[in-house]
mmCIF file of C-alpha atoms in Angstrom:
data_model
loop_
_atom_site.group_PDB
_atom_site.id
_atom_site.type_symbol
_atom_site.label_atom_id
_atom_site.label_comp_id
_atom_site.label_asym_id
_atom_site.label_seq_id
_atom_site.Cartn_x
_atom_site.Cartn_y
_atom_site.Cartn_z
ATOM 1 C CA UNK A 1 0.000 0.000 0.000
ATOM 2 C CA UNK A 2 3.074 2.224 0.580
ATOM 3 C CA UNK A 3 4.187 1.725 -2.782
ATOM 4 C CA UNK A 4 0.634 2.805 -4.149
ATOM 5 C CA UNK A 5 0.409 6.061 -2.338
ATOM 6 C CA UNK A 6 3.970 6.808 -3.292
ATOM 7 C CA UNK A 7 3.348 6.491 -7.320
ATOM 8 C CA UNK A 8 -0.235 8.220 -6.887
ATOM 9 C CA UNK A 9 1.839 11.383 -5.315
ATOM 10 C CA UNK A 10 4.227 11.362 -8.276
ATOM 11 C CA UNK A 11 1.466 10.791 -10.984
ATOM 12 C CA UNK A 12 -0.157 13.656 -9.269
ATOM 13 C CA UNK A 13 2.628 15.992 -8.981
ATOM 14 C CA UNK A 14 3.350 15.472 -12.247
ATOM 15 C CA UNK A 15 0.235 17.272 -13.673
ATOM 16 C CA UNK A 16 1.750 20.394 -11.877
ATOM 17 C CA UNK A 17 4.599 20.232 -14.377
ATOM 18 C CA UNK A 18 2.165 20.017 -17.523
ATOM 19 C CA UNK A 19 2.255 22.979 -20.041
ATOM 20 C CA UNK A 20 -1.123 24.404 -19.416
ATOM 21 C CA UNK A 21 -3.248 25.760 -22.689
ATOM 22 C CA UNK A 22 -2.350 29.584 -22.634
ATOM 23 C CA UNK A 23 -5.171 31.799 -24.069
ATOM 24 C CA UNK A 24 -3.577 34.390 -26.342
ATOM 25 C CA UNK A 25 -5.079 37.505 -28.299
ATOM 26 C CA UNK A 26 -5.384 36.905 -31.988
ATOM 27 C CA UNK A 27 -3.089 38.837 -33.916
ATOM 28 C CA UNK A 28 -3.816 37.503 -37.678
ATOM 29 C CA UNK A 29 -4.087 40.010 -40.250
ATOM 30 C CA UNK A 30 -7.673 39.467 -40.545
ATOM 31 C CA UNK A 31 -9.847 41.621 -38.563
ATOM 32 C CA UNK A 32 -6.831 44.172 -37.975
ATOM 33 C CA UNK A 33 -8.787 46.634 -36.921
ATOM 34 C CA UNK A 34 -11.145 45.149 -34.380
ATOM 35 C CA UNK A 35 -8.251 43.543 -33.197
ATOM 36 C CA UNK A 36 -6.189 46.672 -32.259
ATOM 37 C CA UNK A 37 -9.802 47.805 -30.972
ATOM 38 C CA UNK A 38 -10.098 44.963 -28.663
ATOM 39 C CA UNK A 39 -6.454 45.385 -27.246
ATOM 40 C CA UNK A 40 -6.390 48.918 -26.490
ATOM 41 C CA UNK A 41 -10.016 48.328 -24.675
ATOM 42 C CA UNK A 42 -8.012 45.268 -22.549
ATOM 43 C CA UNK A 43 -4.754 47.536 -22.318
ATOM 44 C CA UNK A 44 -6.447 50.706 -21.250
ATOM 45 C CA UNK A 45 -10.325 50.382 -20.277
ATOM 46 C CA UNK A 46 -10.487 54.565 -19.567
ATOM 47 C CA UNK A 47 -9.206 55.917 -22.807
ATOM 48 C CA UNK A 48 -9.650 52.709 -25.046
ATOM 49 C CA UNK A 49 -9.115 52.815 -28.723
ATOM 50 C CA UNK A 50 -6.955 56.323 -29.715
ATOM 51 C CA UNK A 51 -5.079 57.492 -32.899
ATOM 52 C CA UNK A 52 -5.084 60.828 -33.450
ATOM 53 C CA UNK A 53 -3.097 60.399 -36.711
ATOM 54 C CA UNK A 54 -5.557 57.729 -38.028
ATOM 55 C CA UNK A 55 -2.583 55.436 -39.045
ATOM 56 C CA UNK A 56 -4.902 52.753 -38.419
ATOM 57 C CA UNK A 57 -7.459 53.145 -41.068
ATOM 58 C CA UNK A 58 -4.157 53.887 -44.152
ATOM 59 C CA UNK A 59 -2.257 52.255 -46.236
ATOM 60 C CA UNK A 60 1.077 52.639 -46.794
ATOM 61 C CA UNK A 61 3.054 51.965 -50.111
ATOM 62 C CA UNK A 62 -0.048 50.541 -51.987
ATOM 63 C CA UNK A 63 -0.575 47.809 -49.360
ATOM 64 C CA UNK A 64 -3.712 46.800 -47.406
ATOM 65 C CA UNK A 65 -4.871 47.993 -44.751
ATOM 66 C CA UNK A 66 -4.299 44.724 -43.108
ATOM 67 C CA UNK A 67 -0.226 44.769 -43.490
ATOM 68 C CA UNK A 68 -0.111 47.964 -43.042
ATOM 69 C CA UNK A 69 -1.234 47.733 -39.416
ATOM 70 C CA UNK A 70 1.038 44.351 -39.559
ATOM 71 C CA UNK A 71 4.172 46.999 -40.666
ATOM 72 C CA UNK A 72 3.486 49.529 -38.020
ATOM 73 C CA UNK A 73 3.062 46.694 -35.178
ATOM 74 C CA UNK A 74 6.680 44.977 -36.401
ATOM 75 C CA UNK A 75 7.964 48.969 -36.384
ATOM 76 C CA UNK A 76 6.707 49.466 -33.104
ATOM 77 C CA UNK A 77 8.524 46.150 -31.694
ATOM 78 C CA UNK A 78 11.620 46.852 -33.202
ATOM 79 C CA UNK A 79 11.997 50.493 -32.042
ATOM 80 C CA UNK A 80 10.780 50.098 -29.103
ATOM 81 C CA UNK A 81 13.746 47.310 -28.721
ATOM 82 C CA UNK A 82 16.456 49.237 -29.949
ATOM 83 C CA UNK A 83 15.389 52.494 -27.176
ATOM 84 C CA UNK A 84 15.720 49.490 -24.554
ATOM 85 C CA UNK A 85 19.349 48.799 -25.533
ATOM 86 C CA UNK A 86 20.052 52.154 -26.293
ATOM 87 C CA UNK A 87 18.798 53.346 -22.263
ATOM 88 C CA UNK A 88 20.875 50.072 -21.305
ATOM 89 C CA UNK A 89 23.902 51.080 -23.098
ATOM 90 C CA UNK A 90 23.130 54.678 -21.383
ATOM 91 C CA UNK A 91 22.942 53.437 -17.782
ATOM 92 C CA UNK A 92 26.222 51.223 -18.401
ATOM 93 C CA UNK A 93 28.202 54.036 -19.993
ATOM 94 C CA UNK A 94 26.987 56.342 -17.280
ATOM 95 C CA UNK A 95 27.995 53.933 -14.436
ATOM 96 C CA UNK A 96 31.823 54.650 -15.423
ATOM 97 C CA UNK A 97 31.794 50.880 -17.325
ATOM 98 C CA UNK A 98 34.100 51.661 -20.402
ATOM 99 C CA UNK A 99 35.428 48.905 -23.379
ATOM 100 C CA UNK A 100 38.849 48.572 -22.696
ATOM 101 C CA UNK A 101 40.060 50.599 -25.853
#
């Protein structure tokens, strides 16, 4: 009976170790538009949806409105990266840490 209650503990822990199904916002190209309408609401429920320069609703270089919103999002990410590194590399330089040359 020992050896029973021992394996029913380890089946049972291992269900804490299981990947669990992670619900994620859909970010497909169709639907752009409700979709950036149904993040801001989740991101910000005060102010909601807001662009002043109504980049959501052009199109850029002949394109769809669909990968146009898909250009500015990958724009956004990679910008928003590069200021990260760039305070980063601001903070280190500022901290007297120097490459050697």
């Amino acid at each position: 009976t020992m050896k029973l209650a021992i394996l029913a503990a380890l089946a049972g822990s291992a269900t804490a170790f299981a990947p669990k199904e992670a619900s994620r916002t859909s970010t497909s190209l169709s639907g752009a538009m409700d979709d950036l309408k149904a993040i801001a609401a989740e991101s910000n429920p005060v102010l909601k949806f807001y662009d002043p320069l109504e980049l959501s609703s052009t199109t850029i270089w002949g394109n769809s409105n669909e990968a146009t919103i898909a250009w500015l999002r990958h724009a956004e990410i990679k910008h928003g990266r590069v200021a990260m590194a760039a305070f980063v590399g601001y903070i280190v330089q500022s901290n007297g840490i120097h490459f050697p040359w």
